[in-house]
CSV table of C-alpha atoms and ligand atoms in Angstrom, one decimal:
chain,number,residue,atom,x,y,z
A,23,UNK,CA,0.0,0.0,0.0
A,24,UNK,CA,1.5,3.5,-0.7
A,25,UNK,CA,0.2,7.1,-0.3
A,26,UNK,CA,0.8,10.0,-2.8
A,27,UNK,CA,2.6,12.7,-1.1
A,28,UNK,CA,2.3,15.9,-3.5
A,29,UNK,CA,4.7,19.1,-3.2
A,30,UNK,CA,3.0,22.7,-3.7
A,31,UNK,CA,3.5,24.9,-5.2
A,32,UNK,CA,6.1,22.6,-7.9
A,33,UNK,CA,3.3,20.4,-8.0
A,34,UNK,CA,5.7,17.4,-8.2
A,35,UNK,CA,4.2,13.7,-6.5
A,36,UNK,CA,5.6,10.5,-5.5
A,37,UNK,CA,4.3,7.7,-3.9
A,38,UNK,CA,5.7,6.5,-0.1
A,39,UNK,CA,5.4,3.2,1.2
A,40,UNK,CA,3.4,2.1,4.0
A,41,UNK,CA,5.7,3.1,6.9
A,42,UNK,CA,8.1,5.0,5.5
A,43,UNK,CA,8.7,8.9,6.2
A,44,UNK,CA,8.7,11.4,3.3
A,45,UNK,CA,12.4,12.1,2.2
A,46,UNK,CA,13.4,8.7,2.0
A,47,UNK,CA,10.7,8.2,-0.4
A,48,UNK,CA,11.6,11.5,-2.2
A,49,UNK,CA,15.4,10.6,-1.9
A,50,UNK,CA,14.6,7.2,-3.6
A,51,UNK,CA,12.2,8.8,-6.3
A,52,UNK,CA,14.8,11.6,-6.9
A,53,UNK,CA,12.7,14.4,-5.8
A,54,UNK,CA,14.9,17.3,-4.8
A,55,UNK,CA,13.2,18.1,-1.6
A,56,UNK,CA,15.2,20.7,1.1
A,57,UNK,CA,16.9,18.5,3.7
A,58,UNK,CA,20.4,18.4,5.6
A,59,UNK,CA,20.5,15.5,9.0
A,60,UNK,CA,18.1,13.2,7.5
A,61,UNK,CA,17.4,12.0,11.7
A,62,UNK,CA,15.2,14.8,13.0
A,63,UNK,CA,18.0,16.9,14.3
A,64,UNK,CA,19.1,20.0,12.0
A,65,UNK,CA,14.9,21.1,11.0
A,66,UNK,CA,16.3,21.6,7.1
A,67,UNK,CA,13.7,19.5,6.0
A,68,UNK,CA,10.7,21.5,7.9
A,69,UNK,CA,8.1,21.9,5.9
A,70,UNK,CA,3.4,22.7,6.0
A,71,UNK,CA,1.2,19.8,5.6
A,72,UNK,CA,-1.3,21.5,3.9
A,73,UNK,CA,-3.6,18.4,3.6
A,74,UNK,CA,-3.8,14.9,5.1
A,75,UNK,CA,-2.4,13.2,8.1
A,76,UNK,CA,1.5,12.1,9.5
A,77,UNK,CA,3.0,10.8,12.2
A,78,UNK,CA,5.7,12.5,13.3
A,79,UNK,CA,8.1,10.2,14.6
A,80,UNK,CA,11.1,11.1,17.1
A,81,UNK,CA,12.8,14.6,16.4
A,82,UNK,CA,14.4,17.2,18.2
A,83,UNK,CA,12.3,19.9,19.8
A,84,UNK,CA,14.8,22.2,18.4
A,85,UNK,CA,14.0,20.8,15.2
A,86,UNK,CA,10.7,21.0,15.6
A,87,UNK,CA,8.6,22.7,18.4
A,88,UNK,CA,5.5,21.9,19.6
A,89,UNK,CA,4.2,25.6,18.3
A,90,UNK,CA,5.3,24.5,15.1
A,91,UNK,CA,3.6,20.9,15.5
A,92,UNK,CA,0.1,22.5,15.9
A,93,UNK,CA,0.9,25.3,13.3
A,94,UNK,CA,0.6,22.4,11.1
A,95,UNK,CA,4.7,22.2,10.3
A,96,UNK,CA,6.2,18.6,9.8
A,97,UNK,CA,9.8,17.4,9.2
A,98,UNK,CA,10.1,15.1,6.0
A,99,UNK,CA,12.5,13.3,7.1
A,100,UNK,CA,10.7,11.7,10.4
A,101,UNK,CA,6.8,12.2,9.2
A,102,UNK,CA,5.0,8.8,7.6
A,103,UNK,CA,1.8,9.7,5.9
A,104,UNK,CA,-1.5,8.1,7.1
A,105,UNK,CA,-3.1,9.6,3.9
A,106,UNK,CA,-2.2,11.1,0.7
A,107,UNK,CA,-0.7,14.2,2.3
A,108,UNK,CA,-0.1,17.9,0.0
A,109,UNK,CA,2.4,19.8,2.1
A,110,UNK,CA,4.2,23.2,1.1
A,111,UNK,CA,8.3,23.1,0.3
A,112,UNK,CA,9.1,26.1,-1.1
A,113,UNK,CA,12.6,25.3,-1.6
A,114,UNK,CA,12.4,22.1,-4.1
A,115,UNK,CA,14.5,21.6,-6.8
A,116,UNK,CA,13.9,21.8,-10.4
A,117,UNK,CA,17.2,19.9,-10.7
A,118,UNK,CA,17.4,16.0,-11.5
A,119,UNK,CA,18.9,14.7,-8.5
A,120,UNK,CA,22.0,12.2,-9.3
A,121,UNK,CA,22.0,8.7,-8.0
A,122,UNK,CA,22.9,7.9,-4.4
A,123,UNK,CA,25.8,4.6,-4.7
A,124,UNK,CA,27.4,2.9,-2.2
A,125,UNK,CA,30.8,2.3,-3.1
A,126,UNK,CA,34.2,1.6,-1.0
A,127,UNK,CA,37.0,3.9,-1.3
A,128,UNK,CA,40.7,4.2,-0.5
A,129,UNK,CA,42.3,7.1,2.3
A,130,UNK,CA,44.8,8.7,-0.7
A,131,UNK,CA,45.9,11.7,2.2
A,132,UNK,CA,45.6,13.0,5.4
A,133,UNK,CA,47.1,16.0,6.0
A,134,UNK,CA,46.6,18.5,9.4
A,135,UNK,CA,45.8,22.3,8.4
A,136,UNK,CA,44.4,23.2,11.6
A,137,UNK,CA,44.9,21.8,15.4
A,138,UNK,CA,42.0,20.2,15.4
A,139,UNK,CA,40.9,19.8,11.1
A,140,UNK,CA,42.4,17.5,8.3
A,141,UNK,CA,41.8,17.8,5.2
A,142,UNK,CA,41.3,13.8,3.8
A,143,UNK,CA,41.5,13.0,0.3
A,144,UNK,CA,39.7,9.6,-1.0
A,145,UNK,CA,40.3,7.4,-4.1
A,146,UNK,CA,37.1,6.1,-5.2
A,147,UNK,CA,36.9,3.2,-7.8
A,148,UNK,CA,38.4,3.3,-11.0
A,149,UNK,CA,35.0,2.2,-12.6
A,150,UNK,CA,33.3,4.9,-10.4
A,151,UNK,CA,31.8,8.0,-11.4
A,152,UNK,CA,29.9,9.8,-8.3
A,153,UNK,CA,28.1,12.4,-9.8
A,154,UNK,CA,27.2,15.0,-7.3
A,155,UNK,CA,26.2,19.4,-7.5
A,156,UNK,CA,29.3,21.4,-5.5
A,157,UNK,CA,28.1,21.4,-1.8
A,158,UNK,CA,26.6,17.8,-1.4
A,159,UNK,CA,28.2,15.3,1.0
A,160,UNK,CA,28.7,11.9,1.6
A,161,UNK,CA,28.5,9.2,4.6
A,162,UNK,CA,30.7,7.0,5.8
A,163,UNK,CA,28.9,3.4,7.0
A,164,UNK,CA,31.0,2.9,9.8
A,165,UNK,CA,31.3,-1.1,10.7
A,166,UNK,CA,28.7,-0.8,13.4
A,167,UNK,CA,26.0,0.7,10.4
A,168,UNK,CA,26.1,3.8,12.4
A,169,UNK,CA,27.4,6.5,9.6
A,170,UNK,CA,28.6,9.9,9.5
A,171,UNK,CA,28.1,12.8,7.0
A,172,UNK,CA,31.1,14.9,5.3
A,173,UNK,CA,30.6,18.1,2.5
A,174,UNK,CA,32.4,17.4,-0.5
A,175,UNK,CA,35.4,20.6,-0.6
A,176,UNK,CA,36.2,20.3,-4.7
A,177,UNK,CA,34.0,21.3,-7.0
A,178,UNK,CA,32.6,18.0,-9.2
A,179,UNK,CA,35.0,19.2,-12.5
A,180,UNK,CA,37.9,19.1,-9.9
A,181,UNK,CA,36.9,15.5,-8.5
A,182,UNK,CA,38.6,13.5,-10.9
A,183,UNK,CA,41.7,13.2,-8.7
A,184,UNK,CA,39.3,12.0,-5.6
A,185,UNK,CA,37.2,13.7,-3.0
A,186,UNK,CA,38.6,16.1,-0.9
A,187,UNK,CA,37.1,16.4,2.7
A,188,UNK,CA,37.5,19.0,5.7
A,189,UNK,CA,37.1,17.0,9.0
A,190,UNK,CA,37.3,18.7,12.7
A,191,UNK,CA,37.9,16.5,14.9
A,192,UNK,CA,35.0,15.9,18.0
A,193,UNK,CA,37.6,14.7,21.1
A,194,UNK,CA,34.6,11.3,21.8
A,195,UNK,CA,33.6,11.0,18.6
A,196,UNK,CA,33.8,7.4,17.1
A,197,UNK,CA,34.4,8.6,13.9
A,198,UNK,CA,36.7,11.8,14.1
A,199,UNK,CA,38.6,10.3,17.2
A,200,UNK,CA,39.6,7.5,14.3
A,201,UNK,CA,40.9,10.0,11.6
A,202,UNK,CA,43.1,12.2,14.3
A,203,UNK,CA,44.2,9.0,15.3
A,204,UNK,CA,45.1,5.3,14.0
A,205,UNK,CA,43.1,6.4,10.2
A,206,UNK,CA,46.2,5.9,7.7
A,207,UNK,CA,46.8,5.6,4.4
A,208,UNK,CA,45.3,3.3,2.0
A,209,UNK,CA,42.8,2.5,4.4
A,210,UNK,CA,39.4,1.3,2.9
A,211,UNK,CA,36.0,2.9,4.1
A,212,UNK,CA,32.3,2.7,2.7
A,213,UNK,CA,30.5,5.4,1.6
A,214,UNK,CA,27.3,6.0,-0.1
A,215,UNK,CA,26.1,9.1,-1.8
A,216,UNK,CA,25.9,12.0,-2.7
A,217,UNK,CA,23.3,13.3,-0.3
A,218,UNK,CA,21.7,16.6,0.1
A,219,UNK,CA,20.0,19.6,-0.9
A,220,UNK,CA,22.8,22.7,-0.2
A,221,UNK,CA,24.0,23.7,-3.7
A,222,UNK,CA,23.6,26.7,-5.9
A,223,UNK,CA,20.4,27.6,-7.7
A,224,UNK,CA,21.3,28.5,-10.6
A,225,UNK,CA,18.2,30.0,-12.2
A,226,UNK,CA,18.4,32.9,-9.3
A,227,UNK,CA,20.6,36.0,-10.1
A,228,UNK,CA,20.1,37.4,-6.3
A,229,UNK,CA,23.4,38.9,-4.8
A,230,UNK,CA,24.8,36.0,-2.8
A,231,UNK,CA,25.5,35.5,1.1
A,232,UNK,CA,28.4,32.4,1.6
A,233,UNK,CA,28.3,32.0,5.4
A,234,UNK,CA,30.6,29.5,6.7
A,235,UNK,CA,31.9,28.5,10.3
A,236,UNK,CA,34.6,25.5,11.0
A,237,UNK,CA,35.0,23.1,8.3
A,238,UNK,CA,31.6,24.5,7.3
A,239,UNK,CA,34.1,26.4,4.5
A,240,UNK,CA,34.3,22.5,2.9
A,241,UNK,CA,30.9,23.2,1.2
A,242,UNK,CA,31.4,26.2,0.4
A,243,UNK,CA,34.7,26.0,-1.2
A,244,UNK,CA,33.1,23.6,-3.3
A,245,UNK,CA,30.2,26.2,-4.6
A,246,UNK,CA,33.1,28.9,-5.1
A,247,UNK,CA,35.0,26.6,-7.3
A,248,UNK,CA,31.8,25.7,-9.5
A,249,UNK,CA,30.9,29.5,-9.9
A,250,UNK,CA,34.5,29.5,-10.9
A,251,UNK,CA,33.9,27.3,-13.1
A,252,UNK,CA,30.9,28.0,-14.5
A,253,UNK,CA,31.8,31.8,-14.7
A,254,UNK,CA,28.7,32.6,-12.3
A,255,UNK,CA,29.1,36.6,-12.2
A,256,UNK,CA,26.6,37.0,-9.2
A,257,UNK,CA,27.9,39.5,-6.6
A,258,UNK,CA,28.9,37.2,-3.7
A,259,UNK,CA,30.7,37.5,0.2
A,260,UNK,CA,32.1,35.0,1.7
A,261,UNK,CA,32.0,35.1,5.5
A,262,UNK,CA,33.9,32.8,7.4
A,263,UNK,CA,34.2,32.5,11.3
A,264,UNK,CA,36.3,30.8,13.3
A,265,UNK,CA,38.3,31.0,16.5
A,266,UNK,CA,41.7,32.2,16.2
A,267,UNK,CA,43.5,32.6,12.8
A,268,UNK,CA,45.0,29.1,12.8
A,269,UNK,CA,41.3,27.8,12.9
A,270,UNK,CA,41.3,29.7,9.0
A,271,UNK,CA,43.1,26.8,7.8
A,272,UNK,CA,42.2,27.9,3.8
A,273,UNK,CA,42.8,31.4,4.3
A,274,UNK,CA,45.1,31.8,1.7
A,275,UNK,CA,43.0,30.1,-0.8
A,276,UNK,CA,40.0,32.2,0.0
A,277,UNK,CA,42.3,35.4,-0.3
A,278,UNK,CA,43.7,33.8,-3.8
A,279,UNK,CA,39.8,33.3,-4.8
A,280,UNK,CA,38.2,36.8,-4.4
A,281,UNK,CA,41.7,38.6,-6.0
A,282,UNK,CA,40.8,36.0,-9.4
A,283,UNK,CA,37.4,36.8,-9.0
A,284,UNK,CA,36.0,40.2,-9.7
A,285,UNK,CA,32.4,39.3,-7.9
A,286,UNK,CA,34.0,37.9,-4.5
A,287,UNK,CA,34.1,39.2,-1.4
A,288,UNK,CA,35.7,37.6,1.2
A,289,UNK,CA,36.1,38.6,5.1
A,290,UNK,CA,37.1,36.3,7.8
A,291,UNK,CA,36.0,37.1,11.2
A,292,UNK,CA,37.4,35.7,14.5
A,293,UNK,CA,35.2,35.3,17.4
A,294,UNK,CA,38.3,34.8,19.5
A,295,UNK,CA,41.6,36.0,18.1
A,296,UNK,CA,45.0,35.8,19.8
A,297,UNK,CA,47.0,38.4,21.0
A,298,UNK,CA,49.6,36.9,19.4
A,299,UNK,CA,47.8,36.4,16.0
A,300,UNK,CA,48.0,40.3,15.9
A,301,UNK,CA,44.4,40.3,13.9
A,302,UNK,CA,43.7,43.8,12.5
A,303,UNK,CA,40.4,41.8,11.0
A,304,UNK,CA,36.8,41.8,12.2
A,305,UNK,CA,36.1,40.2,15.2
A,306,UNK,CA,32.5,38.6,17.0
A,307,UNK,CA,30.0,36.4,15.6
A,308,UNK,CA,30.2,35.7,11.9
A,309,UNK,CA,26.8,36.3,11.6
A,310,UNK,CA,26.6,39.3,13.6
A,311,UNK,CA,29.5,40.6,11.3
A,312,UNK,CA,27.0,39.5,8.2
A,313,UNK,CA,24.5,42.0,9.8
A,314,UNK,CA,26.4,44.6,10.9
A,315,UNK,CA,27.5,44.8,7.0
A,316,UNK,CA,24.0,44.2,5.2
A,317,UNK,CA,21.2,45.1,7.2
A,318,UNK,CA,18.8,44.4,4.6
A,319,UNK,CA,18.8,41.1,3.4
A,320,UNK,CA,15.6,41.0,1.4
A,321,UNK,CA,17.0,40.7,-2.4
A,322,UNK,CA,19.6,38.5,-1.1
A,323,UNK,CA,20.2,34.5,-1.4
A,324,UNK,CA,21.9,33.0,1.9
A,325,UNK,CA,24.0,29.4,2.2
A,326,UNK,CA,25.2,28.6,5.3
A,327,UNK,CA,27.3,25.9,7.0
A,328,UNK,CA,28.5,24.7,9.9
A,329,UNK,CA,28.0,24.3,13.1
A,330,UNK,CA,24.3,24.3,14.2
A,331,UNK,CA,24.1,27.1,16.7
A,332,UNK,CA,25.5,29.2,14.1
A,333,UNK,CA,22.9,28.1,11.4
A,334,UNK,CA,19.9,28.2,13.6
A,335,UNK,CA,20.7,31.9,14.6
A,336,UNK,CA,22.0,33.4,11.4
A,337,UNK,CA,18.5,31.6,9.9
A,338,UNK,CA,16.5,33.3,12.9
A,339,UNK,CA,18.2,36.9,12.8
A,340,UNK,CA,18.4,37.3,8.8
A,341,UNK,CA,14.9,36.4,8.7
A,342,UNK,CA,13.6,38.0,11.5
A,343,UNK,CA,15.8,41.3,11.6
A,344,UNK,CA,17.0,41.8,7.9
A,345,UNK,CA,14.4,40.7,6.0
A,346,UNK,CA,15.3,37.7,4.5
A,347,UNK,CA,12.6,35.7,2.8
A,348,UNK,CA,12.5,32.1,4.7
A,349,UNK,CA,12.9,30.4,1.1
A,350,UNK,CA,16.2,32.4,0.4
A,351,UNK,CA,18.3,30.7,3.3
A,352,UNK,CA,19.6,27.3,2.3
A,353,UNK,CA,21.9,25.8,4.9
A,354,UNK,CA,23.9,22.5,6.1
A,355,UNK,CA,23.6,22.3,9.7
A,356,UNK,CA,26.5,20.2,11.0
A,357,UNK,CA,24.8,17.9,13.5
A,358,UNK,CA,26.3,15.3,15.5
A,359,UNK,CA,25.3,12.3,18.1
A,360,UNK,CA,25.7,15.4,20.1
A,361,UNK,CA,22.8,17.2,18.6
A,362,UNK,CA,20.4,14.1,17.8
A,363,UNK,CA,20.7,13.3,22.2
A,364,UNK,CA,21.1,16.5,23.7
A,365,UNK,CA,17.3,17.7,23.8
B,421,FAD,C1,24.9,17.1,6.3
B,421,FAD,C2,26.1,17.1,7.2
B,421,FAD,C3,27.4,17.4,6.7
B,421,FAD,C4,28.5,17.4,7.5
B,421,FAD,N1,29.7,17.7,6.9
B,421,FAD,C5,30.8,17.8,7.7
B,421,FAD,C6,32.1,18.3,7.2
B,421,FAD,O1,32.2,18.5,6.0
B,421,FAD,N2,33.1,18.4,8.1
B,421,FAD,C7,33.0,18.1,9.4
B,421,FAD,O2,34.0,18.2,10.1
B,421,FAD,N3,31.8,17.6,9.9
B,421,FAD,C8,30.7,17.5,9.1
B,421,FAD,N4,29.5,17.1,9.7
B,421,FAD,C9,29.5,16.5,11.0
B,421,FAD,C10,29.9,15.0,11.0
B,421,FAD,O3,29.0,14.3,10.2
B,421,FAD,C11,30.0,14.3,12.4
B,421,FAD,O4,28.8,14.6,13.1
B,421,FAD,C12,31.2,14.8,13.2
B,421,FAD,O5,32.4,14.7,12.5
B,421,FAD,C13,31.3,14.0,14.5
B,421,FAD,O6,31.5,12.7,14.2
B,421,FAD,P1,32.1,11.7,15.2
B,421,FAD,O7,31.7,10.3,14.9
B,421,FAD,O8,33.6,12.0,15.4
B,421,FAD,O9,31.4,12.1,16.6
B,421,FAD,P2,30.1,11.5,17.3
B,421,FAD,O10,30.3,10.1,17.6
B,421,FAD,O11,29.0,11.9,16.4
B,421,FAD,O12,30.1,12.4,18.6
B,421,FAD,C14,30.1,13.8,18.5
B,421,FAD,C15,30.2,14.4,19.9
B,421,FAD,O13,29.1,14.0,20.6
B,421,FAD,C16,29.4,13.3,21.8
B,421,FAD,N5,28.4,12.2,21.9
B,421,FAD,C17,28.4,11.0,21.2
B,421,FAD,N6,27.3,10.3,21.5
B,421,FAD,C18,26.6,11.1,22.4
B,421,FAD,C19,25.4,11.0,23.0
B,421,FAD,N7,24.6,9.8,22.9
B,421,FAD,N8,24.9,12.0,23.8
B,421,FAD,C20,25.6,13.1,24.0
B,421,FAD,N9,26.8,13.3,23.4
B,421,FAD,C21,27.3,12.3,22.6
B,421,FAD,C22,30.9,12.8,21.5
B,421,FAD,O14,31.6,12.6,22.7
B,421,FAD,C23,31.4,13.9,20.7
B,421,FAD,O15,32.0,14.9,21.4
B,421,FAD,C24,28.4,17.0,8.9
B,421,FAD,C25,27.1,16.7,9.4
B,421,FAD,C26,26.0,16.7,8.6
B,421,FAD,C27,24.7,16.4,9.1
């Protein structure tokens, strides 16, 4: 038994089976809904039910508030229709989404740009292609099936040589603990993908915001080197935030991008420098620094990444104080374990 699940106003349907939530339905049928955690967590995937009935299954509040609930919002990825449902994603994609493989691959580098970040480069199969839009990710299957989510940092064109990740490590975490530690060389690990819905629209010519924090830049690079590539001439600033200027472990490269490119911007901000980084830079909260400089966000288009206290408020202040239409912010909110238990 299935239940047609219709998206307004792209008017695009798909069936989901009996039990199953809505975005693994429309991941499967490649309908390019807006999502980022896929487990309740990050709220990406929010979305109205404007007719029939879910269940919502286990989220985070965060994610999801009880207002919200009875305001008739859902998340995709946790709600399994009892009826045909119609809900309201203003964010879907006209774009064919490519298909999601699993496929092993082969450590080619690991190399530490940061204390606590390495950038790690994988082989994939020589009779691979993974087809993905600059700003997807992956997931490693770890051997216990849990798995863990990393943004692609090259642009597809540049992926010929292998992917190329930006990991922070999480001191605890099962899988970042690994790659600052024993993870060498050559070693094998599975991953499936690509995954997501944080990549450029194209068919907008709004003004752009690039809001990164942490490895959140790995996406990011990744949509800089596409409109590189694809000689995208839309006026564009780069924020990134971190802690103290050896946290800005592609600074260079982001200097080297906006001097080749006449329609970057870019301006690192440190939330806490050190004295003996001698920083004559901005300083604060990245997206405080965002506001400060553009007030009025309301002809803009706004991709964010990183960590998720950053995304939730830069997505609650642009909206709320600068006037950013809800549609125009597209982020990938880094969640961990950390995130899905801590509510
Ligand atoms: C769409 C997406 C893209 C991402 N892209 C990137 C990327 O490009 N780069 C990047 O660095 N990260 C990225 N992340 C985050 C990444 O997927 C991992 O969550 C992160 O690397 C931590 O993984 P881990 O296995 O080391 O830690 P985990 O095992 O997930 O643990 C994380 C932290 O939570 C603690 N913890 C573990 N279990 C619990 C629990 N039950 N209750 C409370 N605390 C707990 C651990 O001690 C640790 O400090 C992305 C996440 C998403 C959702």
């Amino acid at each position: 038994m299935t239940f047609k699940v219709t998206v307004q106003p792209a008017e695009r349907s798909f069936d989901v089976a009996r039990d199953e939530a809505i975005l693994p339905a429309a991941i499967r049928q490649g309908i390019g809904l807006p999502y980022g955690c896929k487990d309740g967590a990050c709220g990406t995937c929010k979305s109205r039910l404007l007719e029939g009935r879910v269940i919502h299954g286990a989220h985070q509040h965060k994610a999801l508030s009880v207002e919200e609930e009875d305001a008739g919002f859902i998340l995709t990825c946790c709600a399994t229709p009892q009826t045909d449902v119609v809900i309201e994603s203003r964010q879907v994609s006209a774009l064919g989404q490519f298909p999601v493989q699993k496929m092993p691959c082969r450590v080619a580098g690991i190399e530490k740009v940061a204390p606590d970040v390495a950038v790690v480069k994988l082989q994939l199969p020589a009779n691979v292609v993974l087809q993905y839009y600059a700003g997807q990710y992956i997931e490693f299957i770890l051997r216990d099936g849990s798995r863990r989510s990393y943004s692609m940092a090259n642009a597809p064109h540049l992926a010929q040589g292998g992917l190329e990740l930006h990991i922070r490590h999480m001191p605890g975490g099962k899988f970042t603990d690994h790659v600052f530690g024993a993870m060498k060389e050559k070693e094998i690990l599975r991953m499936e993908g690509p995954f997501g819905s944080f990549y450029l629209r194209d068919e907008s010519d709004k003004p752009l915001v690039l809001l990164a924090s942490g490895t959140g830049f790995a996406p990011i690079k990744a949509l800089i080197e596409h409109m590189q590539h694809k000689a995208i001439s839309r006026p564009a600033v780069l924020y990134w935030g971190c802690r103290s200027q050896a946290d800005l472990y592609l600074h260079a490269w982001a200097e080297k991008a906006a001097a080749e490119m006449p329609n970057l911007t870019y301006v690192p901000v440190l939330s806490e420098p050190r004295p003996e980084d001698g920083w004559q830079g901005r300083t604060g909260l990245v997206h405080q620094a965002v506001m400060a400089d553009l007030p009025d966000l309301s002809g803009h288009q706004v991709y964010a990444c990183g960590a998720p206290i950053m995304v939730e408020s830069a997505h609650k202040d642009f909206v709320a104080k600068c006037g950013l239409p809800d549609e125009e912010f597209y982020a990938d909110s880094f969640t961990s374990e950390a995130d899905k238990h801590g509510d």
